[in-house]
mmCIF file of C-alpha atoms in Angstrom:
data_model
loop_
_atom_site.group_PDB
_atom_site.id
_atom_site.type_symbol
_atom_site.label_atom_id
_atom_site.label_comp_id
_atom_site.label_asym_id
_atom_site.label_seq_id
_atom_site.Cartn_x
_atom_site.Cartn_y
_atom_site.Cartn_z
ATOM 1 C CA UNK A 1 129.125 279.850 0.973
ATOM 2 C CA UNK A 2 132.164 279.541 3.392
ATOM 3 C CA UNK A 3 134.696 276.765 2.927
ATOM 4 C CA UNK A 4 134.236 273.999 5.562
ATOM 5 C CA UNK A 5 136.037 270.858 6.688
ATOM 6 C CA UNK A 6 133.660 268.743 4.770
ATOM 7 C CA UNK A 7 134.492 270.948 1.806
ATOM 8 C CA UNK A 8 138.261 270.496 2.169
ATOM 9 C CA UNK A 9 137.698 266.493 2.637
ATOM 10 C CA UNK A 10 135.881 266.494 -0.432
ATOM 11 C CA UNK A 11 137.938 268.679 -2.474
ATOM 12 C CA UNK A 12 141.337 267.562 -1.466
ATOM 13 C CA UNK A 13 140.834 264.018 -1.547
ATOM 14 C CA UNK A 14 143.126 263.565 -4.715
ATOM 15 C CA UNK A 15 145.925 265.731 -3.118
ATOM 16 C CA UNK A 16 145.674 264.930 0.558
ATOM 17 C CA UNK A 17 146.435 261.200 1.306
ATOM 18 C CA UNK A 18 145.174 261.323 4.750
ATOM 19 C CA UNK A 19 142.117 262.324 6.539
ATOM 20 C CA UNK A 20 141.441 265.909 7.160
ATOM 21 C CA UNK A 21 141.054 266.593 10.891
ATOM 22 C CA UNK A 22 140.913 270.613 10.717
ATOM 23 C CA UNK A 23 141.059 272.993 7.836
ATOM 24 C CA UNK A 24 141.026 276.746 7.408
ATOM 25 C CA UNK A 25 141.500 278.812 4.349
ATOM 26 C CA UNK A 26 144.378 281.081 4.520
ATOM 27 C CA UNK A 27 146.080 283.763 2.402
ATOM 28 C CA UNK A 28 149.623 285.082 1.570
ATOM 29 C CA UNK A 29 151.134 286.931 4.549
ATOM 30 C CA UNK A 30 153.169 289.872 4.172
ATOM 31 C CA UNK A 31 156.181 289.337 2.241
ATOM 32 C CA UNK A 32 154.737 286.595 0.143
ATOM 33 C CA UNK A 33 155.569 288.417 -3.237
ATOM 34 C CA UNK A 34 153.806 287.344 -6.424
ATOM 35 C CA UNK A 35 157.122 288.341 -8.020
ATOM 36 C CA UNK A 36 158.936 285.340 -6.227
ATOM 37 C CA UNK A 37 156.243 283.115 -7.635
ATOM 38 C CA UNK A 38 156.355 284.441 -10.992
ATOM 39 C CA UNK A 39 160.404 283.972 -11.211
ATOM 40 C CA UNK A 40 160.125 280.511 -9.709
ATOM 41 C CA UNK A 41 161.219 280.590 -6.252
ATOM 42 C CA UNK A 42 160.810 277.124 -4.535
ATOM 43 C CA UNK A 43 160.272 278.618 -1.211
ATOM 44 C CA UNK A 44 157.006 277.682 0.067
ATOM 45 C CA UNK A 45 155.997 281.283 1.012
ATOM 46 C CA UNK A 46 156.500 282.098 -2.789
ATOM 47 C CA UNK A 47 154.312 279.179 -3.903
ATOM 48 C CA UNK A 48 151.334 280.307 -2.080
ATOM 49 C CA UNK A 49 148.350 281.385 -4.006
ATOM 50 C CA UNK A 50 145.844 284.158 -2.823
ATOM 51 C CA UNK A 51 143.613 281.490 -1.393
ATOM 52 C CA UNK A 52 145.277 278.286 0.223
ATOM 53 C CA UNK A 53 143.817 275.657 2.531
ATOM 54 C CA UNK A 54 145.990 275.137 5.749
ATOM 55 C CA UNK A 55 145.131 271.539 6.673
ATOM 56 C CA UNK A 56 145.813 269.447 9.809
ATOM 57 C CA UNK A 57 146.019 265.496 9.168
ATOM 58 C CA UNK A 58 147.035 262.926 11.532
ATOM 59 C CA UNK A 59 150.687 263.020 10.847
ATOM 60 C CA UNK A 60 151.293 266.674 9.117
ATOM 61 C CA UNK A 61 150.329 270.093 8.864
ATOM 62 C CA UNK A 62 149.650 270.702 5.153
ATOM 63 C CA UNK A 63 149.228 273.845 2.894
ATOM 64 C CA UNK A 64 147.667 273.388 -0.399
ATOM 65 C CA UNK A 65 147.230 276.192 -2.861
ATOM 66 C CA UNK A 66 144.058 276.949 -5.045
ATOM 67 C CA UNK A 67 143.619 278.433 -8.293
ATOM 68 C CA UNK A 68 141.284 278.180 -11.137
ATOM 69 C CA UNK A 69 138.841 280.708 -12.189
ATOM 70 C CA UNK A 70 136.891 280.914 -9.012
ATOM 71 C CA UNK A 71 140.276 280.633 -6.898
ATOM 72 C CA UNK A 72 139.025 277.693 -5.298
ATOM 73 C CA UNK A 73 140.212 274.679 -7.282
ATOM 74 C CA UNK A 74 142.970 272.733 -5.515
ATOM 75 C CA UNK A 75 146.177 273.096 -7.592
ATOM 76 C CA UNK A 76 149.158 271.653 -5.694
ATOM 77 C CA UNK A 77 150.612 270.913 -2.215
ATOM 78 C CA UNK A 78 153.011 273.716 -1.246
ATOM 79 C CA UNK A 79 154.410 272.093 1.840
ATOM 80 C CA UNK A 80 153.715 269.381 4.292
ATOM 81 C CA UNK A 81 155.595 269.105 7.779
ATOM 82 C CA UNK A 82 155.506 266.336 10.226
ATOM 83 C CA UNK A 83 153.116 267.829 13.168
ATOM 84 C CA UNK A 84 155.859 267.058 15.759
ATOM 85 C CA UNK A 85 158.440 269.079 13.852
ATOM 86 C CA UNK A 86 156.876 272.341 12.912
ATOM 87 C CA UNK A 87 156.423 275.570 15.332
ATOM 88 C CA UNK A 88 153.464 277.619 15.008
ATOM 89 C CA UNK A 89 153.332 281.223 16.465
ATOM 90 C CA UNK A 90 150.043 283.218 16.171
ATOM 91 C CA UNK A 91 149.272 286.849 16.512
ATOM 92 C CA UNK A 92 146.366 289.178 15.698
ATOM 93 C CA UNK A 93 146.804 291.634 12.978
ATOM 94 C CA UNK A 94 144.622 294.020 10.888
ATOM 95 C CA UNK A 95 145.085 293.881 7.099
ATOM 96 C CA UNK A 96 143.948 296.565 4.574
ATOM 97 C CA UNK A 97 142.948 296.048 0.898
ATOM 98 C CA UNK A 98 143.132 298.862 -1.293
ATOM 99 C CA UNK A 99 140.729 298.963 -4.395
ATOM 100 C CA UNK A 100 142.110 301.592 -6.995
ATOM 101 C CA UNK A 101 139.058 301.138 -9.083
ATOM 102 C CA UNK A 102 137.370 302.843 -6.362
ATOM 103 C CA UNK A 103 139.603 304.448 -4.270
ATOM 104 C CA UNK A 104 138.666 302.654 -1.203
ATOM 105 C CA UNK A 105 139.978 300.229 1.048
ATOM 106 C CA UNK A 106 138.740 297.508 3.516
ATOM 107 C CA UNK A 107 140.063 296.479 6.706
ATOM 108 C CA UNK A 108 139.809 293.321 8.384
ATOM 109 C CA UNK A 109 141.195 291.174 11.413
ATOM 110 C CA UNK A 110 143.425 288.186 10.791
ATOM 111 C CA UNK A 111 145.315 285.648 12.886
ATOM 112 C CA UNK A 112 148.678 285.792 11.442
ATOM 113 C CA UNK A 113 150.533 282.503 11.430
ATOM 114 C CA UNK A 114 154.315 282.361 11.532
ATOM 115 C CA UNK A 115 154.982 278.583 10.694
ATOM 116 C CA UNK A 116 158.549 277.169 11.049
ATOM 117 C CA UNK A 117 159.575 273.850 9.828
ATOM 118 C CA UNK A 118 162.343 271.686 11.368
ATOM 119 C CA UNK A 119 164.517 272.263 8.199
ATOM 120 C CA UNK A 120 164.244 276.128 8.902
ATOM 121 C CA UNK A 121 161.758 276.732 6.320
ATOM 122 C CA UNK A 122 159.605 279.765 7.397
ATOM 123 C CA UNK A 123 156.286 280.878 6.220
ATOM 124 C CA UNK A 124 153.854 283.478 7.222
ATOM 125 C CA UNK A 125 149.942 283.116 6.307
ATOM 126 C CA UNK A 126 146.872 284.948 7.381
ATOM 127 C CA UNK A 127 143.519 283.407 8.507
ATOM 128 C CA UNK A 128 140.619 285.855 8.517
ATOM 129 C CA UNK A 129 139.314 285.932 12.156
ATOM 130 C CA UNK A 130 135.840 286.528 10.980
ATOM 131 C CA UNK A 131 135.059 285.482 7.383
ATOM 132 C CA UNK A 132 132.835 287.827 5.354
ATOM 133 C CA UNK A 133 133.183 290.785 8.052
ATOM 134 C CA UNK A 134 135.113 294.001 7.619
ATOM 135 C CA UNK A 135 136.440 296.467 10.232
ATOM 136 C CA UNK A 136 133.900 297.033 12.670
ATOM 137 C CA UNK A 137 131.151 294.852 11.073
ATOM 138 C CA UNK A 138 132.391 292.155 13.574
ATOM 139 C CA UNK A 139 130.300 294.141 16.179
ATOM 140 C CA UNK A 140 127.204 292.902 13.963
ATOM 141 C CA UNK A 141 127.596 289.146 15.431
ATOM 142 C CA UNK A 142 127.820 289.983 19.239
ATOM 143 C CA UNK A 143 125.110 288.552 21.404
ATOM 144 C CA UNK A 144 123.778 292.097 22.181
ATOM 145 C CA UNK A 145 123.548 293.084 18.459
ATOM 146 C CA UNK A 146 121.777 289.901 17.436
ATOM 147 C CA UNK A 147 119.502 290.093 20.422
ATOM 148 C CA UNK A 148 118.692 293.792 19.488
ATOM 149 C CA UNK A 149 117.763 293.027 15.741
ATOM 150 C CA UNK A 150 114.134 293.028 15.261
ATOM 151 C CA UNK A 151 114.064 291.593 11.676
ATOM 152 C CA UNK A 152 113.999 287.881 11.912
ATOM 153 C CA UNK A 153 115.772 287.570 8.477
ATOM 154 C CA UNK A 154 118.384 289.967 9.367
ATOM 155 C CA UNK A 155 118.961 288.089 12.807
ATOM 156 C CA UNK A 156 119.118 284.733 10.861
ATOM 157 C CA UNK A 157 121.791 286.189 8.551
ATOM 158 C CA UNK A 158 123.800 287.401 11.701
ATOM 159 C CA UNK A 159 123.651 284.258 13.498
ATOM 160 C CA UNK A 160 125.090 282.536 10.178
ATOM 161 C CA UNK A 161 127.905 284.931 9.991
ATOM 162 C CA UNK A 162 128.600 284.220 13.703
ATOM 163 C CA UNK A 163 128.720 280.436 12.919
ATOM 164 C CA UNK A 164 131.070 280.808 10.244
ATOM 165 C CA UNK A 165 133.351 282.751 12.580
ATOM 166 C CA UNK A 166 133.059 280.251 15.316
ATOM 167 C CA UNK A 167 133.782 277.385 12.720
ATOM 168 C CA UNK A 168 136.982 279.058 11.633
ATOM 169 C CA UNK A 169 138.148 279.998 15.047
ATOM 170 C CA UNK A 170 137.396 276.327 16.223
ATOM 171 C CA UNK A 171 139.154 274.760 13.375
ATOM 172 C CA UNK A 172 142.270 277.115 13.898
ATOM 173 C CA UNK A 173 142.452 276.208 17.476
ATOM 174 C CA UNK A 174 142.410 272.438 16.498
ATOM 175 C CA UNK A 175 145.184 273.081 14.123
ATOM 176 C CA UNK A 176 147.126 274.974 16.810
ATOM 177 C CA UNK A 177 146.425 272.348 19.191
ATOM 178 C CA UNK A 178 147.423 269.632 16.843
ATOM 179 C CA UNK A 179 150.747 271.126 16.550
ATOM 180 C CA UNK A 180 151.521 271.615 19.998
ATOM 181 C CA UNK A 181 150.513 275.230 20.511
ATOM 182 C CA UNK A 182 148.704 276.017 23.710
ATOM 183 C CA UNK A 183 144.929 277.120 22.921
ATOM 184 C CA UNK A 184 144.828 280.888 22.323
ATOM 185 C CA UNK A 185 141.861 282.886 24.021
ATOM 186 C CA UNK A 186 140.002 283.644 20.724
ATOM 187 C CA UNK A 187 139.221 287.508 20.196
ATOM 188 C CA UNK A 188 135.410 288.130 20.628
ATOM 189 C CA UNK A 189 133.768 289.434 17.518
#
């Protein structure tokens, strides 16, 4: 199950004092070392967990770290910046995850967000552009691929994956617009 805005509203009720307008799952970007977290740096980039919520509320852009056995339990608010006082730049990137146990790696595309607060705090975080899809798997959710699929169950699964991708991109666009960033053309899956 892919986390949604409704999931964020429910799960973050105790940590987020405002209504959630848009939310996406984000992950530590490059340079956010686990060593900094281990040795107690107070910098927001070192306080990020592997999974985090990036949340737009009526007054702020918030990042809430997740943890627990599933990696999905809200732990703490890492940062909250007034929407008018934060700059967000976005770029496309490809990330590779290496699995030592199998000697293989998976590549996936992300929207890399560079967040700069008024106090100079900088944070880099990644939002998957197509959740649950890796590398060239994004070709599975194009109109042509879905139309060509003859198995109704497979076609339904493909449509579900595209719906998740569209929801993430829609919420990310709402967050960017809410922070004053001009809407970016979304890459086609």
